[in-house]
Short mmCIF file of C-alpha atoms and ligand atoms in Angstrom, two decimals:
data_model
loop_
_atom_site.label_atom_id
_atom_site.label_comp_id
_atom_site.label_asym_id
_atom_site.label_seq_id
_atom_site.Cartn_x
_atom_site.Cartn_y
_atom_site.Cartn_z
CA UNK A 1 104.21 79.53 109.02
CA UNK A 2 100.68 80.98 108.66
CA UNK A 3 100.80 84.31 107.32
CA UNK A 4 97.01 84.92 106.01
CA UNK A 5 97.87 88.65 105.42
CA UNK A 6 100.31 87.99 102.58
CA UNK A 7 99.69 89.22 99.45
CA UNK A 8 102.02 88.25 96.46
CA UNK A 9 101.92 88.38 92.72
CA UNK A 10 103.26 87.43 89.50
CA UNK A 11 102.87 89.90 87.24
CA UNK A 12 104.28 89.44 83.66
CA UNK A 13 103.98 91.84 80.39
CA UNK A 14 102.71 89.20 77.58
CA UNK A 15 105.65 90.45 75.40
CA UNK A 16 105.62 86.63 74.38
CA UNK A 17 105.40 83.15 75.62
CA UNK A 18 107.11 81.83 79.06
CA UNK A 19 110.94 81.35 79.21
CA UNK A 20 112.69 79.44 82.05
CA UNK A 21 114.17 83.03 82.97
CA UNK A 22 109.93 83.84 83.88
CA UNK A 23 109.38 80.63 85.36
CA UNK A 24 112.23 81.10 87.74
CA UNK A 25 110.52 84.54 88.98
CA UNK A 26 106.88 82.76 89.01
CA UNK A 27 108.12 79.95 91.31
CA UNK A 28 110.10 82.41 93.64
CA UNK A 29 106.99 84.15 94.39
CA UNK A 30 104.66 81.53 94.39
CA UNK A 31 107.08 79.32 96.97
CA UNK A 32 107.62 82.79 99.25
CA UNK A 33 103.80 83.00 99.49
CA UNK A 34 102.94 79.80 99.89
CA UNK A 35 105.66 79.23 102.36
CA UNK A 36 103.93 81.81 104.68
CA UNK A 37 100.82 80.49 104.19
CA UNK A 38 99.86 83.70 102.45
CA UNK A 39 97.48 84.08 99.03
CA UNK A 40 99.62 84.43 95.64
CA UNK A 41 97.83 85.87 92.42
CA UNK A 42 98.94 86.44 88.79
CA UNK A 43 98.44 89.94 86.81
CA UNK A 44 98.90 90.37 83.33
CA UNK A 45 100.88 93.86 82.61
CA UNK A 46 99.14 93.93 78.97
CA UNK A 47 99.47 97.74 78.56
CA UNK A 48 101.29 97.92 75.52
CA UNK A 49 99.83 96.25 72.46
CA UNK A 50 102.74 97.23 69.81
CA UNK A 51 105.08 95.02 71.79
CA UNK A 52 102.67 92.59 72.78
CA UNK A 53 102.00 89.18 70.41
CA UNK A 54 98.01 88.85 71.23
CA UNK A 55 98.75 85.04 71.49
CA UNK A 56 101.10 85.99 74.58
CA UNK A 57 98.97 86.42 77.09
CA UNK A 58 96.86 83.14 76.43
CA UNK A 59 100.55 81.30 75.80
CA UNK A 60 101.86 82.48 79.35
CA UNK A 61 98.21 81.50 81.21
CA UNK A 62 98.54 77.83 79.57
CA UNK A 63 102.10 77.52 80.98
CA UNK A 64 101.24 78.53 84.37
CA UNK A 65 98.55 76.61 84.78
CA UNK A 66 100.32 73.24 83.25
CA UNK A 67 103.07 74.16 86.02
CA UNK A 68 100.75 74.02 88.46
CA UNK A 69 101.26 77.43 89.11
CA UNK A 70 97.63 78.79 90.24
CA UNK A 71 96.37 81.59 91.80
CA UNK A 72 94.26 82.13 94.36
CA UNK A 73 92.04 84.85 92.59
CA UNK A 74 90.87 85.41 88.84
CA UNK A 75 93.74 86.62 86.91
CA UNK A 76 93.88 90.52 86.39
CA UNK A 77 94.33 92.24 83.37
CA UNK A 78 95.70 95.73 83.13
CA UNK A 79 93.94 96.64 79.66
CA UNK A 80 90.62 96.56 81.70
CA UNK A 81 91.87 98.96 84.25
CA UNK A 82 92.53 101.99 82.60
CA UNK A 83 89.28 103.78 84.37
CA UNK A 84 91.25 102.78 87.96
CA UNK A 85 95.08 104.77 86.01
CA UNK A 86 93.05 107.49 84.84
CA UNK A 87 92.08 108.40 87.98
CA UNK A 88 95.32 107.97 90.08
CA UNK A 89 96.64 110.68 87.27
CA UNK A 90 94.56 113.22 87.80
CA UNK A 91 94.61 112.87 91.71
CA UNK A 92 98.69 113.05 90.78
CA UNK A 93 97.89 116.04 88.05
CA UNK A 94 95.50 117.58 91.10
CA UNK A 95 98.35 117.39 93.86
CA UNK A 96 101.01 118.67 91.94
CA UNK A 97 102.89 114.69 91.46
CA UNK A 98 102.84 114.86 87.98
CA UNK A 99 103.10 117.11 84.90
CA UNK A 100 102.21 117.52 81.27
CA UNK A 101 105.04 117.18 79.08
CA UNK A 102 105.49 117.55 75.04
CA UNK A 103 109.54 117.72 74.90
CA UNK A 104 111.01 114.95 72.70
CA UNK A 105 113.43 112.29 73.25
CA UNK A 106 115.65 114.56 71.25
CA UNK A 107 115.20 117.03 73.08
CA UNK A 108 115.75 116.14 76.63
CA UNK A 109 118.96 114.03 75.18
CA UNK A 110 120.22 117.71 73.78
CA UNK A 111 119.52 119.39 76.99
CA UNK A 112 121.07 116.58 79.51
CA UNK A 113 117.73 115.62 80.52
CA UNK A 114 116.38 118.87 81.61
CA UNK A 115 113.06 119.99 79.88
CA UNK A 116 113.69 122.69 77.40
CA UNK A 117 110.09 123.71 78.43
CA UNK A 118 110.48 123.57 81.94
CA UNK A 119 107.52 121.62 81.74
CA UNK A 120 106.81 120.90 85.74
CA UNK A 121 105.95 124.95 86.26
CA UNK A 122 104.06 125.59 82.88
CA UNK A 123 100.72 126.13 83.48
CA UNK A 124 99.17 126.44 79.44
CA UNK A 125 100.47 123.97 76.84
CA UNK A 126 102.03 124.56 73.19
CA UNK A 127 99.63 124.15 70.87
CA UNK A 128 97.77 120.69 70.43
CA UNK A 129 101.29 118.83 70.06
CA UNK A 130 101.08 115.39 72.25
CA UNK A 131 102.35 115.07 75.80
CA UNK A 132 102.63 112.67 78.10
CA UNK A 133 102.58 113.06 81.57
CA UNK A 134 105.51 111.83 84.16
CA UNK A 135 105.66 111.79 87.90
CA UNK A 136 107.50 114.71 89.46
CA UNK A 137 110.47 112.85 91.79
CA UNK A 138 111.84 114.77 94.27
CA UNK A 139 115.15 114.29 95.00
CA UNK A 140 116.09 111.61 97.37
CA UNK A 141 118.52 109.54 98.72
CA UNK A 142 116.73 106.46 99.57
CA UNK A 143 117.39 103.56 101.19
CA UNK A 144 115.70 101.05 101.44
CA UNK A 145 115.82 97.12 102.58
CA UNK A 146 115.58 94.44 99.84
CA UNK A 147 114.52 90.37 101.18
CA UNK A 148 116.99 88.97 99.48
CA UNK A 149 119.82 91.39 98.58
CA UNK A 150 120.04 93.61 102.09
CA UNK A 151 120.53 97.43 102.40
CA UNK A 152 119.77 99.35 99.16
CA UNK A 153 120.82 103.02 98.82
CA UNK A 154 119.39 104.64 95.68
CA UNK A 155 119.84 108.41 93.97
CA UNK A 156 116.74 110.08 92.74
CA UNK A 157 117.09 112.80 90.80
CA UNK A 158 114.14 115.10 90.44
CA UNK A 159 113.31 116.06 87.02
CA UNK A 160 116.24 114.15 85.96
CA UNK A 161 114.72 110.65 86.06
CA UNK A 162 111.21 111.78 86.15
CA UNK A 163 109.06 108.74 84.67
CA UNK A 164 106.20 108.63 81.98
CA UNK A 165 103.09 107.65 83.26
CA UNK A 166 100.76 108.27 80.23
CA UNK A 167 102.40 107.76 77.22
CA UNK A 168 102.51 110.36 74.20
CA UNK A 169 100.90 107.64 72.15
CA UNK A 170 98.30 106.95 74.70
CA UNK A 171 99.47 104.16 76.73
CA UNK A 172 99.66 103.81 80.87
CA UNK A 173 103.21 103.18 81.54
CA UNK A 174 104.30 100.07 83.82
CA UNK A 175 105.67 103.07 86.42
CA UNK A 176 102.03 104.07 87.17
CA UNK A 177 100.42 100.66 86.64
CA UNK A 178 102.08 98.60 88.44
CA UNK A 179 101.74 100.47 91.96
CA UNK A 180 98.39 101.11 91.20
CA UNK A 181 97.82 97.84 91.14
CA UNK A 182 99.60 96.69 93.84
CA UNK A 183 97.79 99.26 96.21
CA UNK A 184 94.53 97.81 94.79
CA UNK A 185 95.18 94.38 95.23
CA UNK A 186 96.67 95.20 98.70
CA UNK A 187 99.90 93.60 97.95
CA UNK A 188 102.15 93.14 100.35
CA UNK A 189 105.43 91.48 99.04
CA UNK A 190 106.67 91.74 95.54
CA UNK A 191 108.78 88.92 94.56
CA UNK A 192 110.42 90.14 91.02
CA UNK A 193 113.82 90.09 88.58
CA UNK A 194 116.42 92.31 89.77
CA UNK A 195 116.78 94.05 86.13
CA UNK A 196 113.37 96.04 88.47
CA UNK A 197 115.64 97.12 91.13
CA UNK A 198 116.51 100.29 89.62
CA UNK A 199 112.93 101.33 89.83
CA UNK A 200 112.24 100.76 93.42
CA UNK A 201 112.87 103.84 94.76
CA UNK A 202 110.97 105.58 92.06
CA UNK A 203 107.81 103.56 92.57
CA UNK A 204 108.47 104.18 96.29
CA UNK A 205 107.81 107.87 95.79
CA UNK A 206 104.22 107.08 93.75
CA UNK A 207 103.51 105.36 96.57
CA UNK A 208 103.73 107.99 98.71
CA UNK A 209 102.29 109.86 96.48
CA UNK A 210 99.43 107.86 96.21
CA UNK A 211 98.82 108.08 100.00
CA UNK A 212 99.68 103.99 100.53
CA UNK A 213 102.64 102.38 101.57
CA UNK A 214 105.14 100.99 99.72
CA UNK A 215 105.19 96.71 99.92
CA UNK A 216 107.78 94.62 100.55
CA UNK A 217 110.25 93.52 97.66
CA UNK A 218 112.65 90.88 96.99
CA UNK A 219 114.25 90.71 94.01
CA UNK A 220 115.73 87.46 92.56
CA UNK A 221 119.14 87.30 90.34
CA UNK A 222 118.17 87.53 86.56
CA UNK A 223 118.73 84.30 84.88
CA UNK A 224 121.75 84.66 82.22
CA UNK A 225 122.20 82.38 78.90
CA UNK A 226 125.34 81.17 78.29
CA UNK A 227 126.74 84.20 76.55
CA UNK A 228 126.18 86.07 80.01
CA UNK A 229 123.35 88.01 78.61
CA UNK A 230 119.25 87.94 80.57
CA UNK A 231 117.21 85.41 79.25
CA UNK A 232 114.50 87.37 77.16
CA UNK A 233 112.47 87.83 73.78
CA UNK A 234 115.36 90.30 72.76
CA UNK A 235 118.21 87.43 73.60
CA UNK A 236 115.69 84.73 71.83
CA UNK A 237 114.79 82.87 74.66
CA UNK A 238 113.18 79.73 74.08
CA UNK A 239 109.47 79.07 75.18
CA UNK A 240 109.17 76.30 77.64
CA UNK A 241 107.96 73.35 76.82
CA UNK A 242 104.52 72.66 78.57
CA UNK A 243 104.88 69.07 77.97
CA UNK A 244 107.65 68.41 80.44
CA UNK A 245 106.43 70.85 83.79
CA UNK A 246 108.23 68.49 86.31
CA UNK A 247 111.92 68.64 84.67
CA UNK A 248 111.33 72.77 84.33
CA UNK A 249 110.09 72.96 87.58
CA UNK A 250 113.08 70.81 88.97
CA UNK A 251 115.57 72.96 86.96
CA UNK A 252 113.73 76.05 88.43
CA UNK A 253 114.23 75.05 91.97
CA UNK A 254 117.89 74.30 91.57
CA UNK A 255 118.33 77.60 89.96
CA UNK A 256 116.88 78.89 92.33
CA UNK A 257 119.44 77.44 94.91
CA UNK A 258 116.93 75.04 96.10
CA UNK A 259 118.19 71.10 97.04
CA UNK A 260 115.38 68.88 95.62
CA UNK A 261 116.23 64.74 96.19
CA UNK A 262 116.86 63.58 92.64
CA UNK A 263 113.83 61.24 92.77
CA UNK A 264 111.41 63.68 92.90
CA UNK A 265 112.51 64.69 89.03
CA UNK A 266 110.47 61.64 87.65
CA UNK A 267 107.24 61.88 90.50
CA UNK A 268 104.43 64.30 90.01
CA UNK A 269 104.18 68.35 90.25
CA UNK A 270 102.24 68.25 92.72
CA UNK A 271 105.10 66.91 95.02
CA UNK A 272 107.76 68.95 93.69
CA UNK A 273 105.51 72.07 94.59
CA UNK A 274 104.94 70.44 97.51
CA UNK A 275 108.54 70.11 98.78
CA UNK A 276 109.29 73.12 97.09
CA UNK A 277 107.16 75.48 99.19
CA UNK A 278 107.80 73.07 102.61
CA UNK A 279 111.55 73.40 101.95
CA UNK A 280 111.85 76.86 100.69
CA UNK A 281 115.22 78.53 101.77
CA UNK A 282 115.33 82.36 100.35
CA UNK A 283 118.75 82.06 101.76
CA UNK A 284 119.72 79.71 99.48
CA UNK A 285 119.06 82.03 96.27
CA UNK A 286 122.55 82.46 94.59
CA UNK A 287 123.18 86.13 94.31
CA UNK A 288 126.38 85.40 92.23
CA UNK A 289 124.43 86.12 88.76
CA UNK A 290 123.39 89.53 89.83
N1 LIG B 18 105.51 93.43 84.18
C1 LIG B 18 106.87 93.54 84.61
C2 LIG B 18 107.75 92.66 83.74
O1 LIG B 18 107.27 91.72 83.14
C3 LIG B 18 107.07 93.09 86.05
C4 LIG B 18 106.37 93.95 87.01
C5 LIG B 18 106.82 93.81 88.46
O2 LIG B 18 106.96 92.67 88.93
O3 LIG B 18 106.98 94.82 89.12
O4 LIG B 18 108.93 92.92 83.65
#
């Protein structure tokens, strides 16, 4: 297949180095676009320097590339886009989409998650206190189809589970950044872990909101550790080991629910990817560790 209009992307937040959890996702996206014959690029979601290690990002670009894993454009890095969130705000702030807001956690906690402020219709704000700004959902019952996993019916509930877009601190959240990025890089299928799924029909509405339409998505079964829990920095995930691409790679594809012959284990990356993307079956993906 020869699908020049794909668009995909790996986009990771360099909360610390690759996992096999990470690779999985990488590979899944990288084998649906170049399956279709379509362009594949990687993004680094950098947005949040408290959580991020600044050896991360160069840690995660290393491992890519000694997987074999490249893309087909100069990587993108959200901490140099902040002019391009800045602006979709106030075109959201300008339309009505989104809203100052100074309540506290604490706050909306005590009050079941409606703002004590009533913070979407105030038009002056208290004093010089800090707010961030979230999106203003509107309440929807969306449905929507995922690649992998079928029908998806999802609840919004306006005000409810309104998202931060700017941060109190200052920060662009991954809500806003992430479709404005995707619009801008005219992305067209997002291959990602289904611990995201929850925020689909949220970033469906920015979409909208943003005047573009909403991608394609696909999202792959989390990879568990053998206590059942995600593989992650928070469950101590080990880094993968750079050093031995072709054995990760194979154990990738097999998680994946992918068939490789045993012999190509010991021959080179380049043939695993090879097969890999000639034999890709997104069929084959076991949903069971959902
Ligand atoms: N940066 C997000 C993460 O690492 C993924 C973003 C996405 O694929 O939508 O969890």
């Amino acid at each position: 297949m020869n699908n020049p209009s794909y668009r995909g992307r790996f986009a990771p937040s360099p909360t610390g180095p690759l996992h096999f959890g990470s690779l999985v996702t990488a590979l899944a996206s990288f084998l649906e676009a170049r399956s279709q014959g379509g362009r594949w690029f990687i993004r680094i979601e950098d947005l949040d320097p408290l959580r991020e290690p600044p050896e991360a990002t160069g840690q995660i670009l290393a491992s890519l590339d000694a997987h074999g894993l490249f893309p087909d454009e100069p990587v993108r890095f959200q901490s140099r886009r902040h002019d391009a969130y800045q602006d979709a705000i106030d075109r959201l702030l300008e339309s009505g989409h989104a809203y100052r807001c100074q309540c506290s956690r604490k706050e909306l906690q005590a009050n079941e998650g409606r703002h004590p402020n009533q913070c979407r219709s105030r038009t002056a704000l208290d004093g010089d206190s800090p707010y961030a700004i979230r999106f203003a959902l509107e309440d929807e019952n969306c449905h929507w189809q995922d690649l992998l996993l079928g029908p998806q019916r999802q609840v919004v509930k306006a005000e409810l589970d309104d998202p931060v877009l700017l941060r109190k601190e200052g920060f662009y959240a991954y809500q806003l950044a992430v479709v404005v990025d995707d619009i801008d890089q005219g992305i067209t299928d997002v291959v990602r872990g289904s611990d995201l799924l929850d925020m689909t029909a949220q970033q469906q509405q920015i979409y909208r909101a943003l005047g573009a339409h909403p991608p394609r998505w696909l999202h792959i079964p989390v990879i568990l550790n053998e206590q059942g829990q995600k593989l992650s920095k928070q469950t101590h995930a080990p880094a993968l080991n750079d050093e031995t691409p072709v054995d990760n790679l194979f154990r990738a594809l097999v998680a994946l629910g992918q068939n490789p012959p045993a012999d190509l284990a010991t021959g080179s990356l380049e043939s695993l990817l090879e097969w890999g993307w000639k034999n890709w079956q997104r069929g084959a993906i076991h949903l069971t560790s959902r």
